[in-house]
Coordinates of N, CA and C in Angstrom, one line a residue:
M1 N 30.2 -65.7 22.2 CA 30.4 -65.6 20.8 C 31.8 -65.0 20.6
A2 N 32.7 -65.7 19.9 CA 34.1 -65.2 19.6 C 34.0 -64.4 18.4
L3 N 34.2 -63.1 18.5 CA 34.0 -62.1 17.4 C 35.1 -62.3 16.4
D4 N 36.2 -62.8 16.8 CA 37.3 -62.9 15.8 C 37.3 -64.2 15.1
R5 N 36.3 -65.1 15.3 CA 36.2 -66.4 14.6 C 35.3 -66.2 13.4
P6 N 35.8 -66.6 12.2 CA 35.1 -66.4 11.0 C 33.7 -67.0 11.0
A7 N 33.6 -68.2 11.7 CA 32.3 -68.9 11.8 C 31.2 -68.0 12.5
T8 N 31.6 -67.1 13.3 CA 30.7 -66.2 14.0 C 30.0 -65.3 12.9
W9 N 30.6 -65.1 11.8 CA 30.1 -64.2 10.8 C 29.7 -65.0 9.5
G10 N 29.5 -66.3 9.7 CA 29.0 -67.2 8.7 C 30.0 -67.5 7.6
A11 N 31.3 -67.4 7.9 CA 32.3 -67.6 6.9 C 33.4 -68.6 7.4
A12 N 34.2 -69.0 6.5 CA 35.4 -69.8 6.8 C 36.6 -69.2 6.1
L13 N 37.8 -69.4 6.8 CA 39.0 -68.9 6.1 C 39.7 -70.0 5.3
H14 N 40.2 -69.6 4.2 CA 40.9 -70.5 3.2 C 42.2 -69.9 2.8
I15 N 43.1 -70.7 2.4 CA 44.5 -70.3 1.9 C 44.8 -71.1 0.7
A16 N 45.3 -70.4 -0.3 CA 45.8 -71.0 -1.6 C 46.9 -70.1 -2.2
T17 N 47.7 -70.8 -3.0 CA 48.7 -70.1 -3.7 C 48.2 -69.7 -5.1
V18 N 48.0 -68.4 -5.3 CA 47.6 -67.9 -6.6 C 48.4 -66.7 -7.0
N19 N 48.6 -66.5 -8.3 CA 49.4 -65.4 -8.8 C 50.8 -65.3 -8.1
G20 N 51.3 -66.4 -7.7 CA 52.7 -66.5 -7.2 C 52.8 -66.2 -5.7
I21 N 51.7 -65.9 -5.0 CA 51.8 -65.7 -3.6 C 50.7 -66.5 -2.9
T22 N 50.8 -66.6 -1.6 CA 49.8 -67.3 -0.8 C 48.7 -66.2 -0.3
I23 N 47.5 -66.5 -0.7 CA 46.4 -65.5 -0.3 C 45.5 -66.2 0.7
R24 N 45.0 -65.5 1.7 CA 44.0 -65.9 2.6 C 42.7 -65.1 2.4
W25 N 41.6 -65.8 2.4 CA 40.3 -65.1 2.2 C 39.3 -65.8 3.1
A26 N 38.3 -65.0 3.4 CA 37.1 -65.4 4.1 C 36.0 -65.7 3.0
D27 N 35.3 -66.8 3.2 CA 34.3 -67.2 2.2 C 33.1 -67.7 2.9
T28 N 31.9 -67.3 2.4 CA 30.6 -67.8 3.1 C 30.1 -69.0 2.5
A29 N 30.8 -69.6 1.4 CA 30.3 -70.8 0.8 C 30.8 -72.0 1.5
V30 N 29.9 -72.8 2.1 CA 30.3 -74.0 2.8 C 29.7 -75.2 2.1
S31 N 28.9 -75.1 1.1 CA 28.3 -76.2 0.4 C 28.3 -75.9 -1.1
A32 N 28.0 -77.0 -1.9 CA 27.9 -76.8 -3.4 C 26.8 -75.8 -3.7
A33 N 25.7 -75.8 -3.0 CA 24.7 -74.8 -3.2 C 25.2 -73.4 -3.0
D34 N 25.9 -73.2 -1.9 CA 26.5 -71.9 -1.6 C 27.4 -71.4 -2.7
R35 N 28.2 -72.3 -3.2 CA 29.2 -72.0 -4.3 C 28.5 -71.6 -5.6
S36 N 27.3 -71.9 -5.7 CA 26.6 -71.5 -7.0 C 25.9 -70.2 -6.9
K37 N 25.9 -69.5 -5.7 CA 25.3 -68.2 -5.5 C 26.0 -67.1 -6.2
P38 N 25.4 -66.0 -6.5 CA 26.1 -64.8 -7.0 C 27.2 -64.4 -6.1
V39 N 28.3 -64.0 -6.6 CA 29.5 -63.7 -5.8 C 29.7 -62.2 -5.7
V40 N 30.0 -61.8 -4.4 CA 30.4 -60.4 -4.1 C 31.8 -60.5 -3.6
L41 N 32.8 -59.9 -4.3 CA 34.2 -59.8 -3.9 C 34.4 -58.5 -3.3
M42 N 35.0 -58.5 -2.0 CA 35.2 -57.3 -1.2 C 36.6 -57.1 -0.9
M43 N 37.1 -55.9 -1.2 CA 38.5 -55.6 -1.0 C 38.7 -54.5 0.0
H44 N 39.4 -54.8 1.1 CA 39.6 -53.9 2.2 C 40.7 -52.8 1.9
G45 N 40.8 -51.9 2.9 CA 41.8 -50.8 2.8 C 42.9 -51.0 3.8
W46 N 43.5 -49.9 4.1 CA 44.6 -49.9 5.1 C 44.1 -49.3 6.4
P47 N 44.5 -49.9 7.6 CA 45.3 -51.1 7.8 C 44.3 -52.2 8.2
E48 N 43.8 -52.9 7.3 CA 42.6 -53.8 7.6 C 42.9 -55.2 7.1
S49 N 41.9 -56.0 7.1 CA 41.9 -57.4 6.6 C 40.5 -57.9 6.3
W50 N 40.3 -59.2 6.1 CA 39.0 -59.7 5.8 C 38.0 -59.3 6.9
F51 N 38.5 -59.1 8.1 CA 37.7 -58.9 9.3 C 36.9 -57.6 9.2
S52 N 37.4 -56.7 8.4 CA 36.6 -55.4 8.2 C 35.3 -55.6 7.6
W53 N 35.1 -56.7 6.9 CA 33.9 -57.0 6.2 C 33.0 -58.0 6.9
R54 N 33.3 -58.3 8.2 CA 32.6 -59.4 8.9 C 31.1 -59.2 8.9
H55 N 30.6 -57.9 9.1 CA 29.1 -57.7 9.1 C 28.5 -57.9 7.7
Q56 N 29.3 -57.5 6.7 CA 28.8 -57.6 5.3 C 28.8 -59.1 4.9
L57 N 29.8 -59.9 5.4 CA 29.8 -61.3 5.1 C 28.5 -61.9 5.6
K58 N 28.2 -61.6 6.8 CA 27.0 -62.3 7.4 C 25.7 -61.8 6.7
A59 N 25.6 -60.5 6.4 CA 24.4 -59.9 5.8 C 24.3 -60.4 4.3
L60 N 25.3 -60.5 3.6 CA 25.3 -61.0 2.2 C 24.9 -62.4 2.1
N61 N 25.5 -63.2 3.0 CA 25.1 -64.6 3.1 C 23.6 -64.8 3.4
A62 N 23.1 -64.0 4.3 CA 21.7 -64.1 4.6 C 20.8 -63.6 3.5
A63 N 21.3 -62.8 2.6 CA 20.6 -62.2 1.5 C 20.7 -63.1 0.2
G64 N 21.4 -64.2 0.3 CA 21.5 -65.1 -0.8 C 22.7 -65.0 -1.7
Y65 N 23.7 -64.3 -1.2 CA 24.9 -64.1 -2.0 C 26.1 -64.9 -1.4
R66 N 27.1 -65.2 -2.2 CA 28.3 -65.7 -1.7 C 29.3 -64.6 -1.6
A67 N 29.8 -64.3 -0.4 CA 30.7 -63.2 -0.1 C 32.1 -63.7 0.0
V68 N 33.0 -63.1 -0.6 CA 34.4 -63.4 -0.6 C 35.2 -62.2 -0.2
A69 N 36.0 -62.3 0.9 CA 36.8 -61.2 1.4 C 38.2 -61.6 1.6
P70 N 39.1 -61.3 0.7 CA 40.5 -61.7 0.9 C 41.3 -60.7 1.7
D71 N 42.3 -61.2 2.4 CA 43.4 -60.3 2.9 C 44.2 -59.8 1.7
M72 N 44.2 -58.6 1.4 CA 44.9 -58.1 0.2 C 46.4 -58.3 0.4
R73 N 47.1 -58.3 -0.7 CA 48.6 -58.5 -0.7 C 49.2 -57.5 0.3
G74 N 50.0 -58.1 1.2 CA 50.7 -57.3 2.2 C 50.0 -57.2 3.5
Y75 N 48.8 -57.8 3.6 CA 48.0 -57.7 4.8 C 47.6 -59.1 5.4
G76 N 47.4 -59.1 6.7 CA 46.9 -60.3 7.4 C 47.6 -61.6 7.0
G77 N 46.8 -62.6 6.6 CA 47.4 -63.9 6.3 C 47.9 -64.1 4.9
T78 N 47.8 -63.0 4.1 CA 48.3 -63.1 2.7 C 49.8 -62.6 2.7
D79 N 50.6 -63.2 1.8 CA 52.0 -62.9 1.7 C 52.2 -61.4 1.5
A80 N 53.4 -61.0 2.0 CA 53.7 -59.6 1.9 C 55.1 -59.5 1.2
P81 N 55.2 -59.5 -0.1 CA 56.5 -59.4 -0.7 C 57.2 -58.1 -0.3
S82 N 58.5 -58.1 -0.2 CA 59.2 -57.0 0.4 C 59.5 -55.8 -0.6
H83 N 59.5 -56.1 -1.9 CA 59.8 -55.0 -2.8 C 58.6 -54.3 -3.2
F84 N 58.7 -53.0 -3.3 CA 57.5 -52.2 -3.6 C 57.0 -52.4 -5.0
G85 N 57.8 -52.9 -5.9 CA 57.4 -53.2 -7.2 C 56.4 -54.3 -7.3
N86 N 56.2 -55.1 -6.3 CA 55.2 -56.1 -6.2 C 53.8 -55.7 -5.8
Y87 N 53.6 -54.3 -5.8 CA 52.3 -53.8 -5.3 C 51.7 -52.9 -6.3
S88 N 52.0 -53.0 -7.6 CA 51.4 -52.2 -8.6 C 49.9 -52.5 -8.8
V89 N 49.2 -51.6 -9.3 CA 47.7 -51.8 -9.5 C 47.5 -53.0 -10.4
Y90 N 48.4 -53.3 -11.3 CA 48.2 -54.4 -12.2 C 48.4 -55.7 -11.4
T91 N 49.4 -55.7 -10.5 CA 49.6 -56.9 -9.7 C 48.5 -57.2 -8.7
L92 N 48.0 -56.1 -8.1 CA 46.8 -56.3 -7.2 C 45.6 -56.8 -7.9
A93 N 45.4 -56.2 -9.1 CA 44.3 -56.7 -9.9 C 44.4 -58.1 -10.3
A94 N 45.7 -58.5 -10.7 CA 45.9 -59.9 -11.0 C 45.7 -60.9 -9.9
D95 N 46.0 -60.4 -8.6 CA 45.7 -61.2 -7.5 C 44.2 -61.6 -7.4
M96 N 43.4 -60.6 -7.6 CA 41.9 -60.8 -7.5 C 41.4 -61.7 -8.6
I97 N 41.9 -61.4 -9.8 CA 41.5 -62.3 -11.0 C 41.9 -63.7 -10.7
A98 N 43.1 -63.9 -10.2 CA 43.6 -65.3 -10.0 C 42.8 -65.9 -8.9
L99 N 42.4 -65.2 -7.9 CA 41.6 -65.8 -6.8 C 40.2 -66.2 -7.3
L100 N 39.6 -65.4 -8.1 CA 38.3 -65.7 -8.7 C 38.4 -67.0 -9.6
A101 N 39.5 -67.0 -10.4 CA 39.7 -68.2 -11.2 C 39.9 -69.4 -10.4
H102 N 40.7 -69.3 -9.3 CA 40.9 -70.4 -8.4 C 39.5 -70.9 -7.8
L103 N 38.6 -70.0 -7.6 CA 37.3 -70.4 -7.1 C 36.3 -70.8 -8.1
G104 N 36.7 -70.7 -9.4 CA 35.8 -71.1 -10.5 C 34.7 -70.0 -10.7
V105 N 35.0 -68.8 -10.4 CA 34.0 -67.7 -10.5 C 34.3 -66.9 -11.8
R106 N 33.3 -66.8 -12.6 CA 33.5 -66.1 -13.9 C 32.9 -64.7 -13.9
K107 N 31.9 -64.4 -13.0 CA 31.3 -63.1 -12.9 C 31.1 -62.8 -11.4
A108 N 31.3 -61.5 -11.0 CA 31.1 -61.1 -9.6 C 30.8 -59.6 -9.5
A109 N 30.1 -59.3 -8.4 CA 30.0 -57.9 -8.1 C 31.2 -57.5 -7.3
L110 N 31.7 -56.3 -7.4 CA 32.9 -55.9 -6.7 C 32.7 -54.7 -5.8
V111 N 33.3 -54.8 -4.6 CA 33.2 -53.8 -3.6 C 34.6 -53.4 -3.1
G112 N 34.9 -52.1 -2.9 CA 36.2 -51.7 -2.4 C 36.1 -50.6 -1.5
H113 N 37.0 -50.6 -0.5 CA 37.0 -49.5 0.5 C 38.5 -49.0 0.6
D114 N 38.6 -47.7 0.7 CA 39.9 -47.1 0.9 C 40.9 -47.5 -0.2
H115 N 42.0 -48.1 0.1 CA 43.0 -48.5 -0.9 C 42.3 -49.6 -1.8
G116 N 41.4 -50.4 -1.2 CA 40.7 -51.4 -2.0 C 39.8 -50.7 -3.0
A117 N 39.2 -49.5 -2.6 CA 38.4 -48.8 -3.6 C 39.2 -48.3 -4.8
M118 N 40.4 -47.8 -4.5 CA 41.2 -47.3 -5.6 C 41.6 -48.4 -6.5
T119 N 41.9 -49.6 -5.9 CA 42.2 -50.7 -6.8 C 41.0 -51.2 -7.5
G120 N 39.8 -51.1 -6.9 CA 38.6 -51.5 -7.5 C 38.2 -50.7 -8.7
W121 N 38.5 -49.4 -8.7 CA 38.2 -48.6 -9.9 C 39.0 -49.1 -11.1
Q122 N 40.3 -49.4 -10.9 CA 41.1 -49.9 -11.9 C 40.8 -51.3 -12.4
L123 N 40.4 -52.1 -11.4 CA 40.1 -53.5 -11.6 C 38.8 -53.6 -12.5
S124 N 37.8 -52.8 -12.1 CA 36.6 -52.8 -12.9 C 36.8 -52.3 -14.3
L125 N 37.7 -51.4 -14.5 CA 38.0 -50.9 -15.8 C 38.8 -51.9 -16.6
L126 N 39.7 -52.6 -16.0 CA 40.6 -53.5 -16.7 C 39.8 -54.8 -17.1
H127 N 38.8 -55.1 -16.3 CA 38.1 -56.4 -16.5 C 36.6 -56.2 -16.4
P128 N 36.0 -55.5 -17.3 CA 34.5 -55.3 -17.3 C 33.8 -56.6 -17.6
E129 N 34.5 -57.5 -18.3 CA 33.8 -58.8 -18.6 C 33.6 -59.6 -17.4
I130 N 34.2 -59.3 -16.3 CA 34.1 -60.1 -15.1 C 33.2 -59.5 -14.0
F131 N 33.4 -58.1 -13.9 CA 32.7 -57.4 -12.8 C 31.4 -56.8 -13.3
V132 N 30.3 -57.3 -12.9 CA 29.0 -56.8 -13.4 C 28.6 -55.5 -12.8
C133 N 29.2 -55.1 -11.6 CA 28.9 -53.8 -11.0 C 30.0 -53.5 -10.0
Y134 N 30.2 -52.2 -9.7 CA 31.2 -51.9 -8.7 C 30.7 -50.8 -7.7
Y135 N 31.0 -51.1 -6.4 CA 30.6 -50.2 -5.3 C 31.9 -49.7 -4.7
A136 N 32.2 -48.4 -4.8 CA 33.4 -47.8 -4.2 C 33.0 -47.1 -2.9
M137 N 33.7 -47.4 -1.9 CA 33.4 -46.8 -0.6 C 34.5 -45.9 -0.2
S138 N 34.2 -44.6 0.0 CA 35.1 -43.5 0.5 C 36.1 -43.0 -0.6
V139 N 36.2 -43.6 -1.7 CA 37.1 -43.1 -2.7 C 36.4 -43.0 -4.1
P140 N 36.0 -41.8 -4.5 CA 35.4 -41.6 -5.8 C 36.4 -41.7 -6.9
Y141 N 35.9 -41.9 -8.1 CA 36.7 -42.0 -9.3 C 37.4 -40.7 -9.6
H142 N 38.7 -40.7 -9.8 CA 39.4 -39.5 -10.2 C 40.0 -39.5 -11.6
G143 N 40.3 -40.7 -12.1 CA 41.0 -40.8 -13.3 C 42.4 -40.4 -13.1
R144 N 43.1 -40.2 -14.2 CA 44.6 -39.8 -14.1 C 44.7 -38.3 -13.9
G145 N 45.3 -37.9 -12.8 CA 45.5 -36.5 -12.5 C 46.5 -35.8 -13.3
K146 N 46.5 -34.4 -13.2 CA 47.5 -33.7 -14.0 C 48.9 -33.7 -13.4
R147 N 49.0 -34.2 -12.2 CA 50.3 -34.3 -11.5 C 50.3 -35.5 -10.6
P148 N 51.4 -36.1 -10.3 CA 51.5 -37.3 -9.4 C 50.7 -37.1 -8.1
P149 N 50.1 -38.2 -7.6 CA 49.3 -38.1 -6.4 C 50.2 -37.6 -5.2
L150 N 51.4 -38.0 -5.1 CA 52.2 -37.6 -4.0 C 52.5 -36.1 -4.0
A151 N 52.6 -35.5 -5.2 CA 52.8 -34.1 -5.3 C 51.5 -33.3 -4.8
T152 N 50.4 -33.9 -5.1 CA 49.1 -33.3 -4.7 C 49.0 -33.3 -3.1
L153 N 49.3 -34.5 -2.6 CA 49.2 -34.7 -1.1 C 50.2 -33.8 -0.4
R154 N 51.4 -33.7 -0.9 CA 52.4 -32.8 -0.3 C 52.0 -31.3 -0.3
S155 N 51.3 -30.9 -1.4 CA 50.8 -29.6 -1.4 C 49.8 -29.3 -0.3
L156 N 49.1 -30.4 0.1 CA 48.1 -30.2 1.2 C 48.6 -30.4 2.6
F157 N 49.6 -31.4 2.8 CA 50.0 -31.7 4.1 C 51.5 -31.3 4.4
G158 N 52.2 -30.9 3.4 CA 53.6 -30.7 3.5 C 54.4 -31.9 3.1
D159 N 55.7 -31.7 3.0 CA 56.6 -32.7 2.5 C 57.2 -33.5 3.7
E160 N 56.8 -34.8 3.8 CA 57.2 -35.7 4.9 C 58.7 -35.9 4.9
R161 N 59.4 -35.6 3.8 CA 60.8 -35.9 3.8 C 61.6 -34.7 4.4
K162 N 60.9 -33.6 4.7 CA 61.5 -32.4 5.2 C 61.0 -32.1 6.6
R163 N 61.5 -32.8 7.6 CA 61.0 -32.7 8.9 C 61.1 -31.2 9.4
E164 N 62.2 -30.5 9.0 CA 62.4 -29.1 9.4 C 61.2 -28.2 9.1
T165 N 60.4 -28.6 8.1 CA 59.3 -27.8 7.7 C 58.0 -28.1 8.5
D166 N 58.1 -29.0 9.4 CA 57.0 -29.4 10.3 C 55.7 -29.8 9.5
P167 N 55.8 -30.8 8.6 CA 54.7 -31.2 7.8 C 53.6 -31.9 8.7
S168 N 52.4 -31.8 8.3 CA 51.3 -32.5 9.0 C 51.4 -33.9 8.6
Y169 N 50.9 -34.8 9.6 CA 50.9 -36.2 9.3 C 49.8 -36.6 8.4
F170 N 50.2 -37.4 7.4 CA 49.2 -38.1 6.5 C 49.8 -39.5 6.2
Y171 N 49.0 -40.5 6.5 CA 49.6 -41.9 6.4 C 50.1 -42.2 5.1
M172 N 49.5 -41.8 4.0 CA 50.1 -42.2 2.7 C 51.4 -41.6 2.4
L173 N 51.7 -40.4 2.9 CA 53.0 -39.8 2.8 C 54.0 -40.4 3.8
H174 N 53.5 -40.7 5.0 CA 54.4 -41.3 6.0 C 54.9 -42.7 5.5
H175 N 54.1 -43.4 4.7 CA 54.4 -44.7 4.3 C 55.6 -44.7 3.3
N176 N 55.9 -43.5 2.7 CA 57.0 -43.4 1.8 C 58.4 -43.2 2.5
L177 N 58.4 -43.0 3.8 CA 59.6 -42.9 4.5 C 60.3 -44.2 4.8
P178 N 61.6 -44.3 4.7 CA 62.2 -45.6 4.9 C 62.0 -46.2 6.3
E179 N 61.8 -45.3 7.3 CA 61.6 -45.8 8.6 C 60.2 -46.1 9.0
A180 N 59.2 -46.0 8.0 CA 57.8 -46.1 8.4 C 57.5 -47.5 9.0
S181 N 57.9 -48.6 8.4 CA 57.5 -49.9 9.0 C 58.1 -50.1 10.4
D182 N 59.3 -49.6 10.7 CA 59.8 -49.7 12.0 C 59.0 -48.8 13.0
D183 N 58.6 -47.7 12.5 CA 57.9 -46.7 13.3 C 56.6 -47.4 13.7
Y184 N 55.8 -48.0 12.8 CA 54.5 -48.6 13.2 C 54.8 -49.8 14.1
A185 N 55.8 -50.6 13.8 CA 56.0 -51.8 14.6 C 56.4 -51.4 16.0
R186 N 57.0 -50.3 16.2 CA 57.5 -49.9 17.6 C 56.3 -49.5 18.4
V187 N 55.4 -48.7 17.9 CA 54.3 -48.2 18.7 C 53.0 -48.4 17.9
T188 N 52.7 -49.6 17.5 CA 51.5 -49.9 16.7 C 50.2 -49.3 17.2
R189 N 49.9 -49.7 18.4 CA 48.6 -49.3 19.0 C 48.5 -47.8 19.1
E190 N 49.6 -47.1 19.5 CA 49.5 -45.6 19.7 C 49.3 -45.0 18.3
K191 N 50.0 -45.4 17.3 CA 49.9 -44.8 16.0 C 48.5 -45.0 15.4
L192 N 48.0 -46.2 15.5 CA 46.7 -46.4 14.9 C 45.6 -45.7 15.7
T193 N 45.8 -45.6 17.0 CA 44.8 -44.8 17.8 C 44.8 -43.4 17.4
L194 N 46.0 -42.8 17.1 CA 46.0 -41.4 16.7 C 45.4 -41.3 15.3
L195 N 45.6 -42.2 14.4 CA 45.1 -42.2 13.1 C 43.5 -42.2 13.1
D196 N 43.0 -42.9 14.1 CA 41.5 -43.0 14.2 C 40.9 -42.0 15.1
S197 N 41.7 -41.0 15.5 CA 41.2 -40.0 16.4 C 40.1 -39.1 15.7
E198 N 39.1 -38.8 16.5 CA 38.1 -37.9 15.9 C 38.4 -36.5 15.9
G199 N 39.5 -36.1 16.6 CA 39.9 -34.7 16.6 C 40.2 -34.2 18.0
D200 N 40.7 -33.0 18.1 CA 41.0 -32.4 19.4 C 39.8 -31.5 19.8
D201 N 40.0 -30.7 20.9 CA 38.9 -29.9 21.4 C 38.5 -28.8 20.4
D202 N 39.3 -28.5 19.5 CA 38.9 -27.5 18.5 C 38.2 -28.1 17.3
G203 N 38.0 -29.4 17.4 CA 37.3 -30.1 16.3 C 38.2 -30.4 15.1
E204 N 39.5 -30.1 15.2 CA 40.5 -30.4 14.1 C 41.1 -31.8 14.3
A205 N 41.3 -32.5 13.2 CA 41.9 -33.8 13.3 C 43.3 -33.8 13.9
A206 N 43.5 -34.8 14.8 CA 44.8 -34.9 15.4 C 45.9 -35.1 14.4
A207 N 47.1 -34.6 14.6 CA 48.2 -34.8 13.6 C 49.3 -35.4 14.3
P208 N 49.4 -36.8 14.4 CA 50.4 -37.5 15.1 C 51.8 -37.2 14.4
R209 N 52.8 -37.1 15.3 CA 54.2 -36.9 14.8 C 54.9 -38.1 15.0
C210 N 55.4 -38.8 13.9 CA 56.1 -40.0 14.0 C 57.6 -39.7 14.2
Q211 N 58.2 -40.2 15.2 CA 59.6 -39.9 15.5 C 60.5 -40.9 14.8

């Protein structure tokens, strides 16, 4: 059994141009009957793709649902525009609405994890006429904070821009550094292994230092 093959998980990969970019998604619908089933749209987090939902794709299909799991903008087989302005919550939400419109879907259940969960809260609020329910995984609803999210994170982990202060590593902060993409590209496996570390002998999470 090839674990990286969509068919192993009861799905097929598709590509289409929607909302001005090429989006790839996994879809369990292989027949007209499948396409008429209730839809569950699943949005992954960082650093993931449709593959993160492989077990859910198979389980939802078996339970009588049509599961749709896109590679979010900037990930996997979906286009990755270079300018950060192309990744606002409104643009990410528009990607999902455009994908559902392309599929002819008017109502769906929504599931989000990590970054996908943050997008999901906004998406369900922006389009309650489309999403009949929302399941957020790992990110509860916070609403608008009293100060910018980066300021809150820097108060917890330190300022990633000031290396001399020896800040703790946190991926959301590290992503704001101009050298972040080159850093990950240079030692991808090592960085992601450190991010996924369960901790050191003292039980504290490992804090990788990106050079």
